PDB file of C-alpha atoms and ligand atoms in Angstrom:
ATOM      1  CA  MET U  63      -9.897   1.159 -14.117  1.00 96.00           C
ATOM      2  CA  PHE U  64      -6.518   0.701 -12.455  1.00 97.00           C
ATOM      3  CA  ILE U  65      -5.266   3.080  -9.786  1.00 98.00           C
ATOM      4  CA  VAL U  66      -1.817   2.774  -8.231  1.00 98.00           C
ATOM      5  CA  LEU U  67      -1.121   4.250  -4.822  1.00 96.00           C
ATOM      6  CA  LEU U  68       2.178   5.926  -4.143  1.00 94.00           C
ATOM      7  CA  GLY U  69       2.988   7.387  -0.755  1.00 90.00           C
ATOM      8  CA  ALA U  70       5.220   6.405   2.125  1.00 89.00           C
ATOM      9  CA  PRO U  71       4.459   3.631   4.578  1.00 85.00           C
ATOM     10  CA  GLY U  72       2.097   5.208   7.102  1.00 85.00           C
ATOM     11  CA  SER U  73       0.753   7.786   4.651  1.00 91.00           C
ATOM     12  CA  GLY U  74      -2.696   6.221   4.864  1.00 89.00           C
ATOM     13  CA  LYS U  75      -2.386   4.451   1.519  1.00 90.00           C
ATOM     14  CA  GLY U  76      -4.132   1.352   2.799  1.00 90.00           C
ATOM     15  CA  THR U  77      -7.086   3.236   4.252  1.00 90.00           C
ATOM     16  CA  VAL U  78      -7.519   5.452   1.197  1.00 95.00           C
ATOM     17  CA  GLY U  79      -7.190   2.428  -1.080  1.00 95.00           C
ATOM     18  CA  LYS U  80      -9.847   0.421   0.730  1.00 94.00           C
ATOM     19  CA  ILE U  81     -12.385   3.269   0.569  1.00 96.00           C
ATOM     20  CA  ILE U  82     -11.798   3.966  -3.129  1.00 97.00           C
ATOM     21  CA  ALA U  83     -11.868   0.287  -4.041  1.00 97.00           C
ATOM     22  CA  GLU U  84     -15.152  -0.268  -2.253  1.00 96.00           C
ATOM     23  CA  ASP U  85     -16.838   2.845  -3.652  1.00 97.00           C
ATOM     24  CA  LEU U  86     -15.667   2.286  -7.237  1.00 96.00           C
ATOM     25  CA  LYS U  87     -16.151  -1.506  -7.072  1.00 97.00           C
ATOM     26  CA  LEU U  88     -12.529  -2.290  -7.785  1.00 97.00           C
ATOM     27  CA  ALA U  89     -10.416  -5.050  -6.276  1.00 97.00           C
ATOM     28  CA  HIS U  90      -8.078  -3.888  -3.519  1.00 96.00           C
ATOM     29  CA  ILE U  91      -4.677  -5.475  -3.928  1.00 96.00           C
ATOM     30  CA  SER U  92      -1.978  -4.910  -1.338  1.00 95.00           C
ATOM     31  CA  THR U  93       1.334  -6.603  -2.067  1.00 95.00           C
ATOM     32  CA  GLY U  94       2.250  -6.201   1.619  1.00 92.00           C
ATOM     33  CA  ASP U  95      -0.895  -8.153   2.576  1.00 92.00           C
ATOM     34  CA  LEU U  96      -0.184 -10.789  -0.070  1.00 95.00           C
ATOM     35  CA  PHE U  97       3.309 -11.271   1.342  1.00 95.00           C
ATOM     36  CA  ARG U  98       1.998 -11.469   4.911  1.00 92.00           C
ATOM     37  CA  GLU U  99      -0.570 -14.062   3.827  1.00 92.00           C
ATOM     38  CA  ASN U 100       2.252 -16.153   2.378  1.00 93.00           C
ATOM     39  CA  LEU U 101       4.233 -15.700   5.582  1.00 92.00           C
ATOM     40  CA  LYS U 102       1.310 -16.914   7.656  1.00 90.00           C
ATOM     41  CA  ASN U 103       0.762 -19.948   5.431  1.00 93.00           C
ATOM     42  CA  GLU U 104       4.499 -20.623   5.453  1.00 92.00           C
ATOM     43  CA  THR U 105       4.740 -20.925   1.674  1.00 92.00           C
ATOM     44  CA  GLU U 106       8.076 -20.946  -0.143  1.00 93.00           C
ATOM     45  CA  LEU U 107       7.367 -17.408  -1.297  1.00 92.00           C
ATOM     46  CA  GLY U 108       6.641 -16.370   2.278  1.00 92.00           C
ATOM     47  CA  LYS U 109       9.910 -17.833   3.519  1.00 93.00           C
ATOM     48  CA  GLU U 110      11.825 -16.011   0.835  1.00 93.00           C
ATOM     49  CA  ALA U 111      10.034 -12.688   1.450  1.00 94.00           C
ATOM     50  CA  LYS U 112      10.398 -12.753   5.238  1.00 93.00           C
ATOM     51  CA  GLN U 113      14.122 -12.047   5.304  1.00 92.00           C
ATOM     52  CA  TYR U 114      13.573  -8.804   3.404  1.00 93.00           C
ATOM     53  CA  MET U 115      10.365  -7.725   5.129  1.00 91.00           C
ATOM     54  CA  ASP U 116      11.778  -8.058   8.636  1.00 88.00           C
ATOM     55  CA  LYS U 117      14.480  -5.568   7.715  1.00 85.00           C
ATOM     56  CA  GLY U 118      12.114  -3.197   5.926  1.00 83.00           C
ATOM     57  CA  GLU U 119      13.789  -3.890   2.598  1.00 88.00           C
ATOM     58  CA  LEU U 120      12.099  -4.511  -0.732  1.00 91.00           C
ATOM     59  CA  VAL U 121      11.479  -8.085  -1.769  1.00 96.00           C
ATOM     60  CA  PRO U 122      13.280  -8.682  -5.109  1.00 96.00           C
ATOM     61  CA  ASP U 123      11.341  -7.575  -8.181  1.00 95.00           C
ATOM     62  CA  GLU U 124      11.267 -11.014  -9.775  1.00 93.00           C
ATOM     63  CA  VAL U 125       9.397 -12.556  -6.829  1.00 93.00           C
ATOM     64  CA  THR U 126       7.090  -9.580  -6.358  1.00 96.00           C
ATOM     65  CA  ILE U 127       6.138  -9.204 -10.007  1.00 95.00           C
ATOM     66  CA  LYS U 128       5.325 -12.901 -10.346  1.00 92.00           C
ATOM     67  CA  MET U 129       3.084 -12.762  -7.272  1.00 94.00           C
ATOM     68  CA  LEU U 130       1.224  -9.686  -8.539  1.00 95.00           C
ATOM     69  CA  LYS U 131       0.765 -11.196 -11.980  1.00 94.00           C
ATOM     70  CA  GLU U 132      -0.992 -14.209 -10.477  1.00 92.00           C
ATOM     71  CA  ARG U 133      -3.219 -11.964  -8.407  1.00 95.00           C
ATOM     72  CA  LEU U 134      -4.219  -9.845 -11.420  1.00 95.00           C
ATOM     73  CA  ASN U 135      -5.476 -12.967 -13.173  1.00 93.00           C
ATOM     74  CA  LYS U 136      -8.167 -13.583 -10.557  1.00 95.00           C
ATOM     75  CA  ALA U 137     -11.822 -13.024 -11.432  1.00 94.00           C
ATOM     76  CA  ASP U 138     -12.434 -10.098  -9.084  1.00 95.00           C
ATOM     77  CA  VAL U 139      -9.999  -7.923 -11.045  1.00 96.00           C
ATOM     78  CA  GLU U 140     -12.338  -7.812 -14.027  1.00 91.00           C
ATOM     79  CA  ASN U 141     -13.372  -4.187 -13.359  1.00 92.00           C
ATOM     80  CA  GLY U 142      -9.896  -3.140 -12.384  1.00 97.00           C
ATOM     81  CA  ALA U 143      -8.081  -2.665  -9.118  1.00 98.00           C
ATOM     82  CA  VAL U 144      -6.542  -0.315  -6.652  1.00 98.00           C
ATOM     83  CA  LEU U 145      -2.921  -1.349  -6.229  1.00 97.00           C
ATOM     84  CA  ASP U 146      -1.588  -0.616  -2.789  1.00 95.00           C
ATOM     85  CA  GLY U 147       2.160  -1.009  -2.467  1.00 93.00           C
ATOM     86  CA  PHE U 148       2.865  -1.872  -6.091  1.00 96.00           C
ATOM     87  CA  PRO U 149       4.822  -0.647  -7.998  1.00 96.00           C
ATOM     88  CA  ARG U 150       7.660   0.246  -5.650  1.00 93.00           C
ATOM     89  CA  THR U 151      10.366   0.438  -8.335  1.00 92.00           C
ATOM     90  CA  LYS U 152      10.486   1.752 -11.883  1.00 93.00           C
ATOM     91  CA  ASN U 153      11.103  -1.776 -13.076  1.00 95.00           C
ATOM     92  CA  GLN U 154       7.864  -2.873 -11.395  1.00 97.00           C
ATOM     93  CA  ALA U 155       6.024   0.077 -12.973  1.00 97.00           C
ATOM     94  CA  ILE U 156       7.181  -0.943 -16.444  1.00 97.00           C
ATOM     95  CA  SER U 157       6.211  -4.575 -15.801  1.00 97.00           C
ATOM     96  CA  LEU U 158       2.776  -3.464 -14.659  1.00 97.00           C
ATOM     97  CA  ASP U 159       2.243  -1.474 -17.844  1.00 97.00           C
ATOM     98  CA  ASN U 160       3.205  -4.527 -19.871  1.00 97.00           C
ATOM     99  CA  MET U 161       0.939  -6.862 -17.896  1.00 95.00           C
ATOM    100  CA  LEU U 162      -2.084  -4.575 -18.237  1.00 96.00           C
ATOM    101  CA  ASN U 163      -1.357  -3.947 -21.879  1.00 95.00           C
ATOM    102  CA  GLN U 164      -1.960  -7.635 -22.607  1.00 92.00           C
ATOM    103  CA  THR U 165      -5.635  -7.168 -21.776  1.00 89.00           C
ATOM    104  CA  LYS U 166      -5.776  -3.696 -23.334  1.00 91.00           C
ATOM    105  CA  ALA U 167      -5.979  -2.131 -19.895  1.00 94.00           C
ATOM    106  CA  LYS U 168      -3.715   0.559 -18.440  1.00 96.00           C
ATOM    107  CA  VAL U 169      -2.907   2.446 -15.279  1.00 97.00           C
ATOM    108  CA  ASP U 170      -5.455   5.276 -15.237  1.00 97.00           C
ATOM    109  CA  MET U 171      -4.221   7.143 -12.209  1.00 97.00           C
ATOM    110  CA  ALA U 172      -1.257   7.248  -9.860  1.00 97.00           C
ATOM    111  CA  LEU U 173      -2.272   8.706  -6.540  1.00 97.00           C
ATOM    112  CA  ASN U 174       0.573  10.176  -4.516  1.00 96.00           C
ATOM    113  CA  ILE U 175      -0.354  10.788  -0.890  1.00 95.00           C
ATOM    114  CA  GLU U 176       2.016  13.256   0.740  1.00 94.00           C
ATOM    115  CA  VAL U 177       2.292  13.295   4.529  1.00 92.00           C
ATOM    116  CA  PRO U 178       5.189  14.959   6.426  1.00 90.00           C
ATOM    117  CA  PHE U 179       7.722  12.375   7.640  1.00 85.00           C
ATOM    118  CA  ASP U 180       7.524  13.400  11.309  1.00 85.00           C
ATOM    119  CA  GLU U 181       3.798  12.721  11.285  1.00 88.00           C
ATOM    120  CA  ILE U 182       4.413   9.364   9.651  1.00 88.00           C
ATOM    121  CA  VAL U 183       6.967   8.155  12.199  1.00 85.00           C
ATOM    122  CA  GLU U 184       4.556   8.921  15.011  1.00 84.00           C
ATOM    123  CA  ARG U 185       1.642   7.249  13.268  1.00 83.00           C
ATOM    124  CA  ILE U 186       3.491   4.026  12.592  1.00 85.00           C
ATOM    125  CA  ALA U 187       4.767   3.806  16.159  1.00 86.00           C
ATOM    126  CA  ASN U 188       1.130   3.915  17.294  1.00 90.00           C
ATOM    127  CA  ARG U 189      -0.032   1.218  14.916  1.00 90.00           C
ATOM    128  CA  ARG U 190      -1.243  -2.205  15.930  1.00 93.00           C
ATOM    129  CA  SER U 191      -2.240  -4.995  13.561  1.00 92.00           C
ATOM    130  CA  CYS U 192      -4.636  -7.878  14.102  1.00 94.00           C
ATOM    131  CA  ARG U 193      -3.257 -11.431  14.005  1.00 92.00           C
ATOM    132  CA  GLY U 194      -6.652 -12.697  12.872  1.00 92.00           C
ATOM    133  CA  CYS U 195      -7.618 -10.398  10.019  1.00 92.00           C
ATOM    134  CA  THR U 196      -5.621  -7.556   8.398  1.00 82.00           C
ATOM    135  CA  GLU U 197      -7.300  -4.744  10.360  1.00 90.00           C
ATOM    136  CA  ILE U 198      -5.015  -1.938  11.527  1.00 90.00           C
ATOM    137  CA  TYR U 199      -5.592   0.246  14.602  1.00 93.00           C
ATOM    138  CA  ASN U 200      -3.963   3.388  15.930  1.00 89.00           C
ATOM    139  CA  VAL U 201      -3.708   3.311  19.719  1.00 90.00           C
ATOM    140  CA  VAL U 202      -4.227   7.102  19.857  1.00 84.00           C
ATOM    141  CA  PHE U 203      -6.566   8.009  17.000  1.00 81.00           C
ATOM    142  CA  ASN U 204      -8.394   4.793  16.259  1.00 87.00           C
ATOM    143  CA  PRO U 205      -8.107   2.510  19.299  1.00 94.00           C
ATOM    144  CA  PRO U 206      -9.978  -0.807  19.556  1.00 96.00           C
ATOM    145  CA  LYS U 207     -12.928  -0.934  21.979  1.00 97.00           C
ATOM    146  CA  THR U 208     -10.971  -3.299  24.213  1.00 96.00           C
ATOM    147  CA  GLU U 209      -7.226  -2.805  24.492  1.00 95.00           C
ATOM    148  CA  GLY U 210      -5.245  -5.388  22.546  1.00 95.00           C
ATOM    149  CA  ILE U 211      -8.313  -7.028  20.958  1.00 97.00           C
ATOM    150  CA  CYS U 212      -9.613  -6.614  17.402  1.00 97.00           C
ATOM    151  CA  ASP U 213     -13.158  -5.168  17.173  1.00 97.00           C
ATOM    152  CA  LYS U 214     -13.841  -7.072  13.985  1.00 96.00           C
ATOM    153  CA  CYS U 215     -12.702 -10.611  14.747  1.00 97.00           C
ATOM    154  CA  GLY U 216     -11.610 -10.721  18.394  1.00 97.00           C
ATOM    155  CA  GLY U 217      -8.035 -11.470  17.315  1.00 96.00           C
ATOM    156  CA  GLU U 218      -4.951 -10.386  19.238  1.00 97.00           C
ATOM    157  CA  LEU U 219      -3.418  -7.024  18.305  1.00 96.00           C
ATOM    158  CA  TYR U 220       0.339  -6.784  18.031  1.00 94.00           C
ATOM    159  CA  GLN U 221       3.070  -4.484  16.784  1.00 91.00           C
ATOM    160  CA  ARG U 222       4.448  -5.851  13.537  1.00 85.00           C
ATOM    161  CA  GLU U 223       8.196  -6.403  13.413  1.00 83.00           C
ATOM    162  CA  ASP U 224       8.375  -3.793  10.659  1.00 80.00           C
ATOM    163  CA  GLN U 225       6.441  -1.231  12.737  1.00 82.00           C
ATOM    164  CA  LYS U 226       9.258  -0.957  15.249  1.00 83.00           C
ATOM    165  CA  PRO U 227      11.074   2.423  15.148  1.00 79.00           C
ATOM    166  CA  GLU U 228      14.407   1.247  13.684  1.00 82.00           C
ATOM    167  CA  VAL U 229      12.709  -0.663  10.903  1.00 85.00           C
ATOM    168  CA  VAL U 230      10.278   2.191  10.244  1.00 85.00           C
ATOM    169  CA  LYS U 231      13.211   4.530   9.671  1.00 85.00           C
ATOM    170  CA  ASN U 232      14.691   2.076   7.213  1.00 86.00           C
ATOM    171  CA  ARG U 233      11.365   1.647   5.402  1.00 85.00           C
ATOM    172  CA  LEU U 234      11.093   5.424   5.010  1.00 88.00           C
ATOM    173  CA  LYS U 235      14.630   5.554   3.665  1.00 88.00           C
ATOM    174  CA  VAL U 236      13.894   2.757   1.199  1.00 85.00           C
ATOM    175  CA  TYR U 237      10.706   4.558   0.206  1.00 88.00           C
ATOM    176  CA  SER U 238      12.462   7.888  -0.405  1.00 87.00           C
ATOM    177  CA  GLU U 239      15.043   6.231  -2.586  1.00 87.00           C
ATOM    178  CA  SER U 240      12.478   4.799  -4.970  1.00 87.00           C
ATOM    179  CA  ALA U 241       9.662   7.360  -4.712  1.00 90.00           C
ATOM    180  CA  GLU U 242      11.172   9.997  -6.926  1.00 91.00           C
ATOM    181  CA  GLU U 243      11.599   7.826  -9.990  1.00 94.00           C
ATOM    182  CA  LEU U 244       8.048   6.513  -9.651  1.00 96.00           C
ATOM    183  CA  ILE U 245       6.621  10.007  -9.281  1.00 95.00           C
ATOM    184  CA  ASN U 246       8.568  11.118 -12.343  1.00 96.00           C
ATOM    185  CA  TYR U 247       7.436   8.051 -14.250  1.00 97.00           C
ATOM    186  CA  TYR U 248       3.747   8.774 -13.698  1.00 97.00           C
ATOM    187  CA  GLU U 249       4.169  12.511 -14.079  1.00 97.00           C
ATOM    188  CA  ASN U 250       5.603  11.887 -17.533  1.00 97.00           C
ATOM    189  CA  ALA U 251       2.635   9.652 -18.304  1.00 97.00           C
ATOM    190  CA  LYS U 252       0.399  12.563 -17.225  1.00 97.00           C
ATOM    191  CA  ILE U 253      -1.611  10.496 -14.768  1.00 97.00           C
ATOM    192  CA  LEU U 254      -0.113  11.669 -11.479  1.00 97.00           C
ATOM    193  CA  TYR U 255      -2.528  13.041  -8.870  1.00 96.00           C
ATOM    194  CA  SER U 256      -0.885  14.411  -5.712  1.00 95.00           C
ATOM    195  CA  ALA U 257      -2.805  14.886  -2.489  1.00 95.00           C
ATOM    196  CA  LYS U 258      -1.469  16.407   0.701  1.00 94.00           C
ATOM    197  CA  ALA U 259      -2.775  14.745   3.845  1.00 94.00           C
ATOM    198  CA  GLY U 260      -2.140  14.747   7.576  1.00 89.00           C
ATOM    199  CA  ASP U 261      -2.850  16.837  10.647  1.00 86.00           C
ATOM    200  CA  LYS U 262      -1.002  19.919   9.413  1.00 87.00           C
ATOM    201  CA  VAL U 263      -3.208  20.315   6.346  1.00 90.00           C
ATOM    202  CA  GLY U 264      -6.246  18.936   8.188  1.00 90.00           C
ATOM    203  CA  LYS U 265      -6.969  16.154   5.715  1.00 92.00           C
ATOM    204  CA  THR U 266      -7.773  12.623   6.757  1.00 90.00           C
ATOM    205  CA  SER U 267      -7.528   9.512   4.592  1.00 92.00           C
ATOM    206  CA  TYR U 268     -11.287   9.709   4.187  1.00 94.00           C
ATOM    207  CA  ASP U 269     -11.011  13.278   2.828  1.00 95.00           C
ATOM    208  CA  VAL U 270      -8.348  12.217   0.360  1.00 95.00           C
ATOM    209  CA  ALA U 271     -10.443   9.282  -0.860  1.00 96.00           C
ATOM    210  CA  LYS U 272     -13.473  11.512  -1.416  1.00 96.00           C
ATOM    211  CA  ASP U 273     -11.391  14.162  -3.253  1.00 95.00           C
ATOM    212  CA  VAL U 274     -10.066  11.479  -5.581  1.00 95.00           C
ATOM    213  CA  GLU U 275     -13.518  10.054  -6.260  1.00 96.00           C
ATOM    214  CA  GLU U 276     -14.819  13.531  -7.042  1.00 95.00           C
ATOM    215  CA  TYR U 277     -11.908  14.124  -9.403  1.00 95.00           C
ATOM    216  CA  ILE U 278     -12.515  10.834 -11.228  1.00 94.00           C
ATOM    217  CA  LYS U 279     -16.226  11.550 -11.550  1.00 93.00           C
ATOM    218  CA  ASN U 280     -15.579  14.919 -13.187  1.00 91.00           C
ATOM    219  CA  LYS U 281     -12.834  13.727 -15.488  1.00 83.00           C
TER     220      LYS U 281
HETATM  221  P1  ADP M  78       4.228  -0.309   3.926  1.00 64.53           P
HETATM  222  O1  ADP M  78       3.582   0.043   5.221  1.00 64.53           O
HETATM  223  O2  ADP M  78       5.699  -0.145   3.783  1.00 64.53           O
HETATM  224  O3  ADP M  78       3.452   0.261   2.788  1.00 64.53           O
HETATM  225  P2  ADP M  78       3.486  -2.945   3.125  1.00 64.53           P
HETATM  226  O4  ADP M  78       2.561  -3.653   4.027  1.00 64.53           O
HETATM  227  O5  ADP M  78       2.961  -2.373   1.858  1.00 64.53           O
HETATM  228  O6  ADP M  78       4.182  -1.857   3.997  1.00 64.53           O
HETATM  229  O7  ADP M  78       4.712  -3.891   2.760  1.00 64.53           O
HETATM  230  C1  ADP M  78       5.415  -4.584   3.741  1.00 64.53           C
HETATM  231  C2  ADP M  78       6.711  -5.132   3.168  1.00 64.53           C
HETATM  232  O8  ADP M  78       6.408  -6.010   2.064  1.00 64.53           O
HETATM  233  C3  ADP M  78       7.647  -4.091   2.594  1.00 64.53           C
HETATM  234  O9  ADP M  78       8.440  -3.494   3.583  1.00 64.53           O
HETATM  235  C4  ADP M  78       8.449  -4.941   1.607  1.00 64.53           C
HETATM  236  O10 ADP M  78       9.417  -5.721   2.279  1.00 64.53           O
HETATM  237  C5  ADP M  78       7.390  -5.877   1.060  1.00 64.53           C
HETATM  238  N1  ADP M  78       6.755  -5.334  -0.170  1.00 64.53           N
HETATM  239  C6  ADP M  78       5.467  -4.918  -0.310  1.00 64.53           C
HETATM  240  N2  ADP M  78       5.223  -4.498  -1.557  1.00 64.53           N
HETATM  241  C7  ADP M  78       6.387  -4.628  -2.240  1.00 64.53           C
HETATM  242  C8  ADP M  78       6.799  -4.344  -3.571  1.00 64.53           C
HETATM  243  N3  ADP M  78       5.954  -3.832  -4.491  1.00 64.53           N
HETATM  244  N4  ADP M  78       8.085  -4.621  -3.910  1.00 64.53           N
HETATM  245  C9  ADP M  78       8.948  -5.143  -3.017  1.00 64.53           C
HETATM  246  N5  ADP M  78       8.640  -5.418  -1.745  1.00 64.53           N
HETATM  247  C10 ADP M  78       7.358  -5.176  -1.343  1.00 64.53           C
HETATM  248 ZN1   ZN M  79      -9.151  -8.866  13.405  1.00 64.53          ZN
END
C-alpha cells in the first residue's frame, strides 16, 4: 500500500506519517529528511538542494524525482510506503504514478491534513530539531526533558534555517501555490481523504492517524 501525505509544512504530516507507517508496517519516506541527510553528508545532491531549501523553495523536480526513485527501490519498500513530502507538484505526482505502475503498484490514498495557517505559523516557530537524529520537538507542547537536548540521542536541538519566520512564510506560500493542483489530482483519482486537525477542531496528529487507520481497515 502507498499513501501520500499532503498538507502544509507544520500540519503534522511527519508525525501522522510516522504513526501510520509503524502501525501498518510501511516504510516512512520523507523527501525533506532525505535531502537533509544529503546535506549532512555533503553529497553533490545535498549541495545542489541546499540553495533551494535555505530559501524555502522547492528543489527542482528532476533532482527530487531521481532521489525518490532510488529510495523506492530499497528492500524495506516491499510492503509499500508512506510518502511524506512527495509529491509536491503535479509533475511529481504523475512521475510517482509511473514509477509505481512499473511494479503494478499504485497510490492507494492521498491524505490531506488541513490545519489553519495561523496555527501552523505558531507551531513552526516553536519547533526545534535534533542535530543527531531527526527528532522534532515543540518548545511549548512537546518540550525535551532538558532544554536544548534531545531526549532520544542527547544531541543538540536547534532551529532549522527553514523554521525561521521569514522562510516559514515563504514555505507556506510555495505550499499554497502547489497544493490545489495536487488536491484536484487526487480528488479526480477518487483517493483523496481530507482530515481537519489542530487546536480549533481539537484533533491531534495522533487522532488523525487513528482515524485514517480505522478508515483503511473498514474499506
Ligand atoms: P516541510 O516542513 O516543508 O514539509 P520538508 O522537511 O518536507 O519540509 O522539506 C524541506 C525542504 O526540502 C523543502 O522546503 C524543499 O526545499 C525540499 N523538498 C522536500 N520535498 C520536496 C519535494 N517533493 N520537491 C521539492 N522539494 C522538496
Ligand atoms: Zn536526537
